[in-house]
Tab-separated table of C-alpha atoms in Angstrom:
chain	number	residue	atom	x	y	z
A	1	MET	CA	-20.479	5.820	7.491
A	2	THR	CA	-16.960	6.897	6.471
A	3	PRO	CA	-16.127	6.053	2.832
A	4	ILE	CA	-13.608	3.270	2.275
A	5	ASP	CA	-10.663	3.620	-0.092
A	6	LEU	CA	-9.317	0.718	-2.157
A	7	ASN	CA	-5.577	0.821	-2.807
A	8	ALA	CA	-3.335	-1.511	-4.791
A	9	ASP	CA	0.397	-1.784	-5.451
A	10	LEU	CA	0.933	-0.952	-9.129
A	11	GLY	CA	3.774	-0.397	-11.559
A	12	GLU	CA	5.582	-3.406	-10.140
A	13	GLY	CA	7.483	-4.293	-13.274
A	14	PHE	CA	10.898	-3.553	-14.728
A	15	GLY	CA	11.741	-3.107	-18.391
A	16	ARG	CA	9.739	-5.618	-20.432
A	17	TRP	CA	8.743	-7.629	-17.356
A	18	ARG	CA	5.385	-6.795	-15.719
A	19	LEU	CA	3.933	-8.272	-12.557
A	20	THR	CA	0.655	-6.390	-12.102
A	21	ASP	CA	-2.237	-5.783	-14.507
A	22	ASP	CA	-2.133	-2.051	-13.966
A	23	GLU	CA	-4.716	-1.058	-16.555
A	24	GLN	CA	-7.393	-3.436	-15.272
A	25	LEU	CA	-6.740	-2.754	-11.590
A	26	LEU	CA	-6.968	0.983	-12.218
A	27	SER	CA	-10.563	0.445	-13.309
A	28	VAL	CA	-11.359	-0.831	-9.795
A	29	VAL	CA	-9.182	0.845	-7.155
A	30	THR	CA	-9.390	4.444	-5.982
A	31	SER	CA	-5.727	4.837	-4.978
A	32	ALA	CA	-2.606	3.540	-6.729
A	33	ASN	CA	0.577	2.813	-4.772
A	34	VAL	CA	3.108	3.238	-7.567
A	35	ALA	CA	6.516	1.547	-7.273
A	36	CYS	CA	9.247	4.179	-7.491
A	37	GLY	CA	12.151	2.149	-8.855
A	38	PHE	CA	13.704	0.767	-5.670
A	39	HIS	CA	11.827	-2.546	-5.294
A	40	ALA	CA	10.238	-2.487	-8.761
A	41	GLY	CA	9.334	-0.013	-11.450
A	42	ASP	CA	11.397	2.133	-13.777
A	43	ALA	CA	11.009	5.544	-15.408
A	44	ALA	CA	8.891	4.342	-18.325
A	45	THR	CA	6.670	2.246	-16.056
A	46	MET	CA	6.132	5.094	-13.608
A	47	ARG	CA	5.204	7.427	-16.441
A	48	ARG	CA	2.773	4.922	-17.946
A	49	VAL	CA	1.021	4.155	-14.661
A	50	CYS	CA	0.717	7.838	-13.749
A	51	GLU	CA	-0.888	8.571	-17.119
A	52	LEU	CA	-3.308	5.666	-16.728
A	53	ALA	CA	-4.179	6.614	-13.140
A	54	ALA	CA	-4.703	10.280	-13.966
A	55	GLY	CA	-6.893	9.366	-16.920
A	56	ARG	CA	-9.158	7.284	-14.675
A	57	GLY	CA	-9.246	9.738	-11.782
A	58	VAL	CA	-7.315	7.393	-9.494
A	59	THR	CA	-5.226	9.019	-6.767
A	60	ILE	CA	-1.459	8.501	-7.134
A	61	GLY	CA	0.687	7.516	-4.153
A	62	ALA	CA	4.434	6.896	-3.897
A	63	GLN	CA	5.263	3.390	-2.709
A	64	VAL	CA	8.731	3.819	-1.250
A	65	SER	CA	10.996	0.945	-0.259
A	66	TYR	CA	14.489	-0.211	0.509
A	67	ARG	CA	16.813	-0.312	-2.511
A	68	ASP	CA	16.235	-4.006	-3.234
A	69	LEU	CA	15.249	-4.823	-6.823
A	70	ALA	CA	16.537	-8.405	-6.589
A	71	GLY	CA	14.509	-9.140	-3.467
A	72	PHE	CA	11.420	-7.152	-4.465
A	73	GLY	CA	11.898	-5.001	-1.384
A	74	ARG	CA	11.022	-7.872	0.935
A	75	ARG	CA	14.477	-8.520	2.405
A	76	ALA	CA	15.489	-7.072	5.760
A	77	MET	CA	18.048	-4.284	5.361
A	78	ASP	CA	19.848	-1.943	7.724
A	79	VAL	CA	20.046	1.468	6.088
A	80	PRO	CA	21.520	4.465	7.960
A	81	PRO	CA	18.719	6.916	8.835
A	82	ALA	CA	20.102	9.860	6.868
A	83	GLU	CA	20.540	7.660	3.800
A	84	LEU	CA	17.048	6.192	4.126
A	85	ALA	CA	15.484	9.642	4.491
A	86	ALA	CA	17.254	10.835	1.345
A	87	GLU	CA	16.185	7.715	-0.579
A	88	VAL	CA	12.544	8.139	0.477
A	89	ALA	CA	12.568	11.768	-0.697
A	90	TYR	CA	14.304	10.723	-3.926
A	91	GLN	CA	11.619	8.162	-4.733
A	92	ILE	CA	8.785	10.602	-4.046
A	93	GLY	CA	10.463	13.241	-6.196
A	94	ALA	CA	10.973	10.843	-9.100
A	95	LEU	CA	7.309	9.848	-9.144
A	96	GLU	CA	6.172	13.455	-8.764
A	97	VAL	CA	7.801	14.338	-12.108
A	98	PHE	CA	5.653	11.794	-13.934
A	99	ALA	CA	2.520	12.569	-11.919
A	100	ARG	CA	2.783	16.262	-12.817
A	101	ALA	CA	3.414	15.404	-16.460
A	102	ALA	CA	0.056	13.604	-16.356
A	103	ASP	CA	-1.637	16.690	-14.826
A	104	ALA	CA	-1.815	14.991	-11.423
A	105	ARG	CA	0.338	14.879	-8.309
A	106	VAL	CA	1.697	12.485	-5.732
A	107	ALA	CA	-1.001	12.639	-3.060
A	108	TYR	CA	0.336	10.280	-0.353
A	109	VAL	CA	3.192	7.961	0.621
A	110	LYS	CA	3.140	4.286	1.581
A	111	PRO	CA	6.171	2.132	2.460
A	112	HIS	CA	6.504	-1.273	0.807
A	113	GLY	CA	7.469	-4.753	1.946
A	114	ALA	CA	10.264	-5.052	4.481
A	115	LEU	CA	10.267	-1.304	5.090
A	116	TYR	CA	6.511	-1.331	5.757
A	117	ASN	CA	6.898	-4.046	8.377
A	118	ARG	CA	10.060	-2.550	9.882
A	119	VAL	CA	8.527	0.857	10.599
A	120	VAL	CA	5.677	-0.714	12.558
A	121	HIS	CA	8.052	-1.114	15.514
A	122	ASP	CA	11.440	0.423	14.612
A	123	GLU	CA	11.571	4.005	15.901
A	124	GLU	CA	14.744	4.962	14.052
A	125	GLN	CA	13.697	3.668	10.646
A	126	ALA	CA	10.198	5.104	11.050
A	127	ALA	CA	11.673	8.507	11.896
A	128	ALA	CA	13.875	8.308	8.793
A	129	VAL	CA	10.847	7.654	6.570
A	130	VAL	CA	9.047	10.608	8.147
A	131	ASP	CA	12.112	12.803	7.573
A	132	GLY	CA	12.144	11.729	3.924
A	133	VAL	CA	8.478	12.602	3.452
A	134	LEU	CA	8.991	15.982	5.113
A	135	LEU	CA	11.960	16.655	2.843
A	136	ALA	CA	9.853	15.909	-0.245
A	137	ASP	CA	6.548	17.529	0.760
A	138	ALA	CA	5.438	18.295	4.310
A	139	SER	CA	1.765	18.107	3.323
A	140	LEU	CA	1.738	14.484	2.126
A	141	PRO	CA	-0.415	11.964	4.030
A	142	VAL	CA	1.292	8.754	5.151
A	143	LEU	CA	-0.563	5.447	4.696
A	144	GLY	CA	0.277	2.660	7.116
A	145	LEU	CA	-0.690	0.092	9.712
A	146	PRO	CA	-2.861	1.255	12.648
A	147	GLY	CA	-0.794	1.614	15.817
A	148	SER	CA	2.532	1.694	13.965
A	149	ARG	CA	5.463	3.851	15.036
A	150	LEU	CA	5.433	5.303	11.520
A	151	LEU	CA	1.962	6.789	11.867
A	152	ALA	CA	2.650	7.975	15.416
A	153	LEU	CA	5.823	9.822	14.390
A	154	ALA	CA	4.236	11.138	11.194
A	155	GLY	CA	1.355	12.569	13.207
A	156	ASN	CA	3.765	14.141	15.688
A	157	ALA	CA	5.575	15.775	12.767
A	158	GLY	CA	2.344	17.291	11.467
A	159	LEU	CA	1.856	14.917	8.536
A	160	PRO	CA	-1.679	13.636	7.877
A	161	THR	CA	-1.963	9.912	8.675
A	162	VAL	CA	-4.234	7.304	7.109
A	163	THR	CA	-4.746	3.775	8.421
A	164	GLU	CA	-5.105	0.747	6.178
A	165	ALA	CA	-6.110	-2.895	6.479
A	166	PHE	CA	-5.426	-6.065	4.485
A	167	ALA	CA	-8.299	-8.405	3.751
A	168	ASP	CA	-5.964	-11.015	2.242
A	169	ARG	CA	-3.369	-11.090	5.033
A	170	ALA	CA	-3.575	-12.811	8.405
A	171	TYR	CA	-3.236	-10.713	11.570
A	172	THR	CA	-1.621	-11.421	14.909
A	173	ASP	CA	-3.575	-10.771	18.105
A	174	GLU	CA	-1.576	-7.520	18.412
A	175	GLY	CA	-2.903	-6.220	15.096
A	176	THR	CA	0.298	-6.692	13.084
A	177	LEU	CA	0.615	-8.790	9.932
A	178	VAL	CA	1.634	-12.428	10.219
A	179	PRO	CA	5.042	-12.754	8.464
A	180	ARG	CA	4.731	-14.094	4.925
A	181	GLY	CA	6.960	-17.052	5.729
A	182	ARG	CA	4.449	-18.501	8.190
A	183	GLU	CA	1.682	-20.864	7.131
A	184	GLY	CA	-1.632	-19.101	6.684
A	185	ALA	CA	-0.062	-15.645	6.404
A	186	VAL	CA	-1.898	-15.015	3.127
A	187	VAL	CA	-5.664	-15.564	2.861
A	188	SER	CA	-6.093	-17.314	-0.499
A	189	ASP	CA	-9.838	-18.103	-0.505
A	190	PRO	CA	-11.490	-15.368	-2.625
A	191	GLU	CA	-14.811	-15.551	-0.774
A	192	ALA	CA	-13.016	-15.183	2.557
A	193	VAL	CA	-11.195	-12.100	1.242
A	194	VAL	CA	-14.489	-10.557	0.117
A	195	GLU	CA	-16.170	-11.251	3.467
A	196	ARG	CA	-13.186	-9.879	5.405
A	197	SER	CA	-13.234	-6.737	3.249
A	198	VAL	CA	-16.861	-6.043	4.145
A	199	GLU	CA	-16.198	-6.802	7.803
A	200	LEU	CA	-13.211	-4.460	7.969
A	201	ALA	CA	-15.030	-1.654	6.151
A	202	ARG	CA	-18.256	-1.966	8.125
A	203	SER	CA	-17.174	-2.827	11.673
A	204	GLY	CA	-13.418	-2.256	11.785
A	205	THR	CA	-12.862	-5.759	13.132
A	206	VAL	CA	-11.457	-9.004	11.735
A	207	ALA	CA	-10.588	-12.497	12.920
A	208	ALA	CA	-6.903	-12.816	13.770
A	209	HIS	CA	-4.815	-15.865	12.848
A	210	SER	CA	-5.547	-17.302	16.301
A	211	GLY	CA	-9.302	-16.916	15.792
A	212	ALA	CA	-9.590	-14.015	18.229
A	213	ARG	CA	-11.499	-10.974	17.010
A	214	ILE	CA	-9.395	-7.812	16.923
A	215	ALA	CA	-10.020	-4.158	16.036
A	216	VAL	CA	-8.410	-2.935	12.795
A	217	ARG	CA	-9.973	0.420	12.028
A	218	ALA	CA	-8.874	1.620	8.617
A	219	ARG	CA	-9.779	4.240	6.029
A	220	SER	CA	-8.245	2.207	3.204
A	221	LEU	CA	-8.202	-1.460	2.168
A	222	CYS	CA	-5.183	-2.831	0.320
A	223	LEU	CA	-5.828	-5.223	-2.561
A	224	HIS	CA	-2.624	-6.961	-3.581
A	225	GLY	CA	-2.105	-6.786	-7.327
A	226	ASP	CA	0.521	-9.547	-7.514
A	227	THR	CA	-1.722	-12.434	-6.450
A	228	PRO	CA	-3.375	-14.865	-8.911
A	229	GLY	CA	-6.767	-13.574	-10.071
A	230	ALA	CA	-6.080	-10.157	-8.511
A	231	VAL	CA	-8.243	-8.191	-10.947
A	232	GLU	CA	-11.340	-10.364	-10.612
A	233	LEU	CA	-10.945	-10.457	-6.837
A	234	ALA	CA	-10.673	-6.665	-6.708
A	235	ARG	CA	-13.852	-6.371	-8.767
A	236	ARG	CA	-15.681	-8.750	-6.440
A	237	VAL	CA	-14.564	-6.802	-3.377
A	238	ARG	CA	-15.672	-3.457	-4.799
A	239	ALA	CA	-18.993	-4.836	-6.033
A	240	ARG	CA	-19.736	-6.375	-2.638
A	241	LEU	CA	-18.858	-3.198	-0.764
A	242	THR	CA	-21.215	-1.257	-3.009
A	243	THR	CA	-23.973	-3.837	-2.592
A	244	GLU	CA	-23.577	-3.517	1.180
A	245	GLY	CA	-24.253	0.227	0.881
A	246	LEU	CA	-20.664	1.309	1.553
A	247	THR	CA	-19.180	4.262	-0.329
A	248	VAL	CA	-15.872	3.578	-2.076
A	249	ALA	CA	-13.792	6.740	-2.449
A	250	ALA	CA	-10.173	7.877	-2.272
A	251	PHE	CA	-8.919	9.399	0.977
A	252	ALA	CA	-6.760	11.999	-0.785
């Protein structure tokens, strides 16, 4: 059975303010999506998280987003394609400096928040993200939602693509994420999250918000680091996957 990766959004602080327990989560996950300063994060935070990740053998990924610190990257924005491509490359390049200083490297790219959801369907914005990745490093894998325009265009451009799933987010029947503003969009019951994690890793299926069973085949599971009890939940998920005989390992 293919190993399953566990990724989490880390470095989501700014200055003295911190949202995620980076040190504890890095003892559980195998890949770290590090905020690159546009929705969260700053130079000192990026450096610290890269050093922690490298020290624990956790793969470092650039979590790129719209330039939206006030809205945590979750507000819809219309950014011209050339500008978005340059900003994606800029974010990757900034994180790469700190990854290399820690004797590591940026090993993949994942969009965040509103950008992540936008590039599922938006051809133009997805193409701009791909152009930004190519500008930074044409060998970088792109992590995203199965069936998204982003992964299709990335694959066409010769970039490696990696699919991911969310055990703590509700899905539509079409395999997209239920918008956060809708009731039930976030799965809050820890036991349900654990069970869904095993289901996704083992069978590549999950119950959609409607109750219908849908296919969500993914190489990586995202564990949100900004939810209450995130560290303990991440530990429970990893322990259960191991108990079920599944191998947990980074994809890059």
